[in-house]
XYZ file of C-alpha atoms in Angstrom:
298
model
C -8.321 -93.676 -88.796
C -7.008 -91.208 -86.203
C -7.328 -93.857 -83.517
C -4.478 -95.850 -85.028
C -2.034 -93.279 -83.688
C -2.758 -94.326 -80.106
C -1.183 -97.785 -80.128
C 2.087 -98.253 -78.226
C 4.789 -100.903 -78.289
C 8.043 -101.752 -76.578
C 11.638 -101.843 -77.735
C 12.453 -105.260 -79.164
C 15.839 -106.881 -79.753
C 15.488 -109.003 -82.881
C 18.408 -111.417 -83.180
C 20.154 -113.650 -80.683
C 21.650 -116.676 -82.385
C 22.696 -118.086 -85.732
C 23.562 -121.264 -87.563
C 25.300 -121.930 -90.854
C 22.930 -122.994 -93.609
C 23.088 -122.757 -97.402
C 21.753 -119.607 -99.045
C 18.027 -119.854 -99.639
C 16.296 -118.574 -102.723
C 13.805 -115.839 -101.954
C 10.443 -115.762 -103.686
C 10.197 -112.638 -105.796
C 7.214 -110.449 -106.554
C 8.306 -110.190 -110.180
C 11.168 -111.318 -112.338
C 12.326 -107.877 -113.418
C 14.444 -106.036 -110.843
C 12.981 -108.234 -108.152
C 14.676 -106.389 -105.300
C 12.641 -103.273 -106.045
C 9.291 -104.659 -107.188
C 7.422 -105.698 -104.087
C 3.873 -106.110 -102.855
C 1.789 -104.193 -100.361
C 1.252 -106.520 -97.432
C -0.255 -104.794 -94.419
C -2.785 -102.180 -93.410
C -2.037 -99.108 -91.326
C -3.971 -100.294 -88.292
C -1.949 -103.526 -88.204
C 1.315 -101.603 -88.220
C 0.084 -99.240 -85.528
C -1.215 -102.042 -83.342
C 2.092 -103.906 -83.588
C 4.337 -100.867 -83.698
C 8.008 -101.784 -83.693
C 10.707 -99.472 -82.343
C 13.681 -101.760 -82.870
C 16.319 -99.170 -82.099
C 18.302 -101.399 -79.754
C 19.453 -104.534 -81.519
C 21.353 -107.114 -79.470
C 23.346 -108.874 -82.170
C 27.024 -109.336 -82.808
C 28.593 -109.226 -86.237
C 27.491 -112.601 -87.523
C 28.290 -113.850 -91.033
C 25.510 -116.443 -91.113
C 22.431 -115.947 -93.239
C 19.965 -117.597 -90.837
C 19.283 -116.095 -87.425
C 16.945 -116.810 -84.563
C 14.401 -114.226 -83.468
C 15.106 -113.189 -79.875
C 12.833 -113.971 -76.939
C 11.876 -110.291 -76.698
C 10.471 -110.389 -80.245
C 8.402 -113.522 -79.634
C 5.378 -111.553 -78.434
C 5.246 -109.814 -81.787
C 5.416 -112.961 -83.887
C 2.964 -114.850 -81.649
C 0.005 -113.593 -83.683
C -0.727 -113.635 -87.382
C -1.028 -109.852 -87.536
C 2.231 -109.414 -85.659
C 4.019 -111.782 -88.018
C 2.685 -109.891 -91.037
C 4.050 -106.611 -89.679
C 7.346 -108.144 -88.582
C 7.806 -109.689 -92.039
C 7.478 -106.303 -93.741
C 9.993 -104.638 -91.409
C 12.497 -107.451 -91.944
C 12.046 -107.557 -95.719
C 12.537 -103.789 -95.950
C 15.585 -103.657 -93.691
C 17.585 -106.786 -94.497
C 18.874 -107.982 -97.868
C 17.960 -111.179 -99.660
C 19.906 -114.134 -98.305
C 19.357 -113.294 -94.628
C 16.422 -114.987 -92.914
C 15.150 -114.577 -89.360
C 13.543 -117.661 -87.849
C 11.139 -117.881 -84.929
C 9.159 -120.757 -83.435
C 5.662 -120.366 -81.962
C 4.084 -123.403 -80.268
C 6.393 -125.692 -82.165
C 5.676 -124.095 -85.538
C 8.648 -122.432 -87.217
C 8.175 -119.176 -89.098
C 10.704 -117.633 -91.465
C 11.108 -113.917 -92.145
C 13.349 -113.402 -95.172
C 15.189 -110.220 -95.998
C 14.452 -108.750 -99.390
C 15.382 -105.137 -100.103
C 18.282 -104.304 -97.763
C 17.657 -100.671 -96.854
C 19.269 -101.148 -93.418
C 21.514 -104.178 -93.857
C 23.661 -103.201 -90.858
C 20.700 -103.916 -88.578
C 22.201 -107.305 -87.693
C 25.416 -105.602 -86.553
C 24.240 -102.496 -84.721
C 21.138 -100.532 -83.714
C 19.364 -98.640 -86.447
C 20.603 -95.071 -86.798
C 18.401 -92.153 -87.799
C 18.973 -92.670 -91.517
C 18.206 -96.396 -91.245
C 14.991 -95.667 -89.407
C 13.976 -93.201 -92.099
C 14.501 -95.716 -94.914
C 12.784 -98.602 -93.142
C 9.886 -96.335 -92.183
C 9.449 -95.093 -95.755
C 9.570 -98.644 -97.109
C 7.002 -99.981 -94.645
C 4.684 -97.056 -95.309
C 4.974 -97.575 -99.070
C 3.840 -101.176 -98.596
C 0.755 -100.316 -96.548
C -2.575 -100.387 -98.343
C -6.088 -99.561 -97.226
C -7.534 -102.277 -99.476
C -7.107 -106.016 -98.965
C -5.919 -106.329 -102.559
C -2.403 -107.446 -103.503
C -0.731 -104.836 -105.706
C 2.849 -105.038 -106.952
C 4.602 -101.700 -106.583
C 7.924 -100.378 -107.807
C 9.729 -98.509 -105.017
C 12.373 -95.946 -105.960
C 14.640 -93.538 -104.131
C 18.221 -92.327 -103.598
C 19.413 -95.444 -101.772
C 21.986 -97.897 -103.204
C 19.583 -100.811 -102.625
C 17.015 -99.146 -104.889
C 19.326 -98.321 -107.779
C 19.787 -98.585 -110.650
C 16.213 -99.060 -111.809
C 15.995 -101.607 -114.594
C 14.574 -100.143 -117.849
C 11.994 -102.948 -118.018
C 10.760 -102.113 -114.536
C 10.602 -98.426 -115.294
C 8.619 -99.049 -118.466
C 6.219 -101.562 -116.913
C 5.558 -99.795 -113.600
C 4.895 -96.395 -115.107
C 2.055 -94.852 -113.074
C 3.378 -92.617 -110.307
C 1.387 -93.010 -107.116
C 3.191 -90.755 -104.654
C 5.950 -90.617 -102.052
C 6.187 -91.861 -98.466
C 8.380 -90.711 -95.588
C 8.397 -90.183 -91.831
C 9.300 -92.142 -88.714
C 7.684 -95.314 -87.363
C 10.241 -95.381 -84.534
C 9.003 -92.367 -82.592
C 9.048 -92.452 -78.766
C 6.154 -94.213 -77.114
C 4.652 -90.964 -75.855
C 4.465 -89.529 -79.377
C 2.267 -90.459 -82.336
C 3.602 -92.365 -85.292
C 4.911 -89.969 -87.916
C 3.802 -91.197 -91.304
C 3.492 -88.818 -94.225
C 2.515 -89.194 -97.871
C 2.287 -86.850 -100.831
C 0.364 -87.436 -104.039
C 2.163 -88.258 -107.282
C 1.405 -86.819 -110.696
C -0.562 -89.803 -112.020
C -2.551 -90.242 -108.819
C -3.474 -86.552 -108.995
C -4.631 -86.984 -112.601
C -7.207 -89.631 -111.680
C -7.760 -93.281 -110.868
C -6.300 -95.450 -113.619
C -4.623 -98.853 -113.712
C -3.691 -100.261 -110.329
C -3.939 -96.830 -108.734
C -7.582 -97.799 -108.207
C -6.461 -100.148 -105.424
C -3.857 -97.842 -103.866
C -5.193 -94.930 -101.784
C -2.584 -94.161 -99.102
C -1.303 -91.138 -101.050
C -4.788 -89.729 -101.613
C -6.526 -87.278 -99.253
C -9.441 -88.531 -97.209
C -12.575 -86.643 -98.328
C -13.829 -86.670 -94.748
C -10.530 -85.332 -93.371
C -8.350 -83.731 -96.075
C -5.368 -83.313 -93.735
C -5.013 -87.098 -93.684
C -4.776 -89.669 -96.444
C -7.243 -92.524 -96.750
C -4.774 -94.668 -94.764
C -4.586 -92.137 -91.931
C -1.191 -90.721 -92.937
C -0.502 -86.993 -92.819
C -1.373 -85.699 -96.277
C 1.378 -83.356 -97.458
C -0.337 -82.361 -100.705
C 1.017 -82.968 -104.189
C 4.620 -84.144 -104.314
C 5.611 -81.928 -107.257
C 4.661 -78.618 -108.828
C 2.305 -80.216 -111.346
C -0.757 -78.594 -109.767
C 0.608 -75.749 -107.662
C 2.639 -75.896 -104.462
C 4.766 -78.994 -103.904
C 5.592 -81.041 -100.815
C 9.036 -81.998 -102.165
C 11.877 -79.749 -103.229
C 13.288 -81.951 -105.959
C 12.629 -84.766 -108.392
C 15.297 -86.971 -109.965
C 14.150 -88.298 -113.313
C 17.432 -89.859 -114.375
C 17.514 -92.666 -111.786
C 14.058 -94.139 -112.032
C 12.119 -91.078 -111.027
C 11.873 -90.208 -107.338
C 11.158 -87.233 -105.116
C 13.723 -85.744 -102.751
C 13.820 -83.455 -99.719
C 10.151 -83.692 -98.841
C 8.081 -81.867 -96.242
C 5.024 -82.583 -94.119
C 3.094 -79.869 -95.933
C 3.319 -77.950 -99.217
C 6.004 -75.333 -99.788
C 6.089 -72.500 -102.287
C 8.828 -71.740 -104.819
C 10.826 -69.892 -102.161
C 10.716 -72.763 -99.699
C 8.022 -71.342 -97.437
C 5.185 -73.489 -96.175
C 2.094 -72.653 -98.138
C -0.569 -74.064 -95.804
C -1.037 -73.556 -92.103
C -1.390 -77.161 -90.947
C -1.342 -76.687 -87.206
C -0.966 -80.390 -86.436
C 2.260 -80.566 -88.465
C 4.128 -77.941 -86.484
C 7.583 -78.075 -84.968
C 7.339 -81.653 -83.738
C 7.747 -82.854 -87.339
C 11.387 -81.975 -87.786
C 14.219 -84.087 -89.074
C 17.250 -83.148 -87.004
C 18.556 -79.697 -87.914
C 16.596 -79.556 -91.183
C 13.285 -77.887 -90.484
C 10.529 -80.114 -91.899
C 12.818 -81.825 -94.446
C 12.828 -85.596 -94.914
C 15.659 -87.110 -96.913
C 14.702 -90.798 -96.748
C 11.845 -90.767 -99.240
C 10.433 -93.636 -101.285
C 8.429 -92.932 -104.434
C 6.017 -95.631 -105.622
C 4.841 -96.656 -109.076
C 2.187 -99.151 -110.141
C 1.186 -100.940 -113.340
C -1.105 -99.087 -115.774
């Protein structure tokens, strides 16, 4: 899986035009809290091979809910794999009711918004916080298996709260947390990190059987089975934790996470040389604030 880090892409403007159309209903993954229950859709190698660094968006403030994909993005949507990746980025970033439309060889493809973690993307380039949320969302929806699994995604973002009690009760198995940066410069590897949740650490039950991106790879324990950096256990349920906090009152999610475990005093417990200083979030050494915690059905 290490080879997936070597793929490069260009900077792509996404939107260039719009037209007034009625609001379209968006197909939901589930009826309860549909904007937070979603499905894994892509594999890590697809994301890496079609890596999107959309940090320069050429779009004005447009009130329409239907927009045309720009010419620069056409190369990405020209293939089935590219469209699958593009769809996940769009559905993570834009809210329901906004749809991007692109035509390939006379066939029109629609890319609907869903969650809305970076809804200002149509007005301005993604800032660092936007990139963190979109990255975490895309990573949470990656799966090593070609099996559709509905996941509940939770975190300290307005688009993810509040968590409906029915969703919290139904999606009760904690898989892990995802964070990092898919928008790194072209001369740097993709930064994707995962830590293992309490139920995933306890063993394979329910739909955790088909979700392995937060589990260490037996052949390379520093990476997960999806090729992500494995940060260890998210919480202190089995020793050192990768995350400094856990909020149980708003659906249950981890906060202030690191690329490797830390002890009770905030020191890094393991010497993971490949994590190092390049994995820093601004002025906060090794701390990631845009973190998405995932849950699956038992």
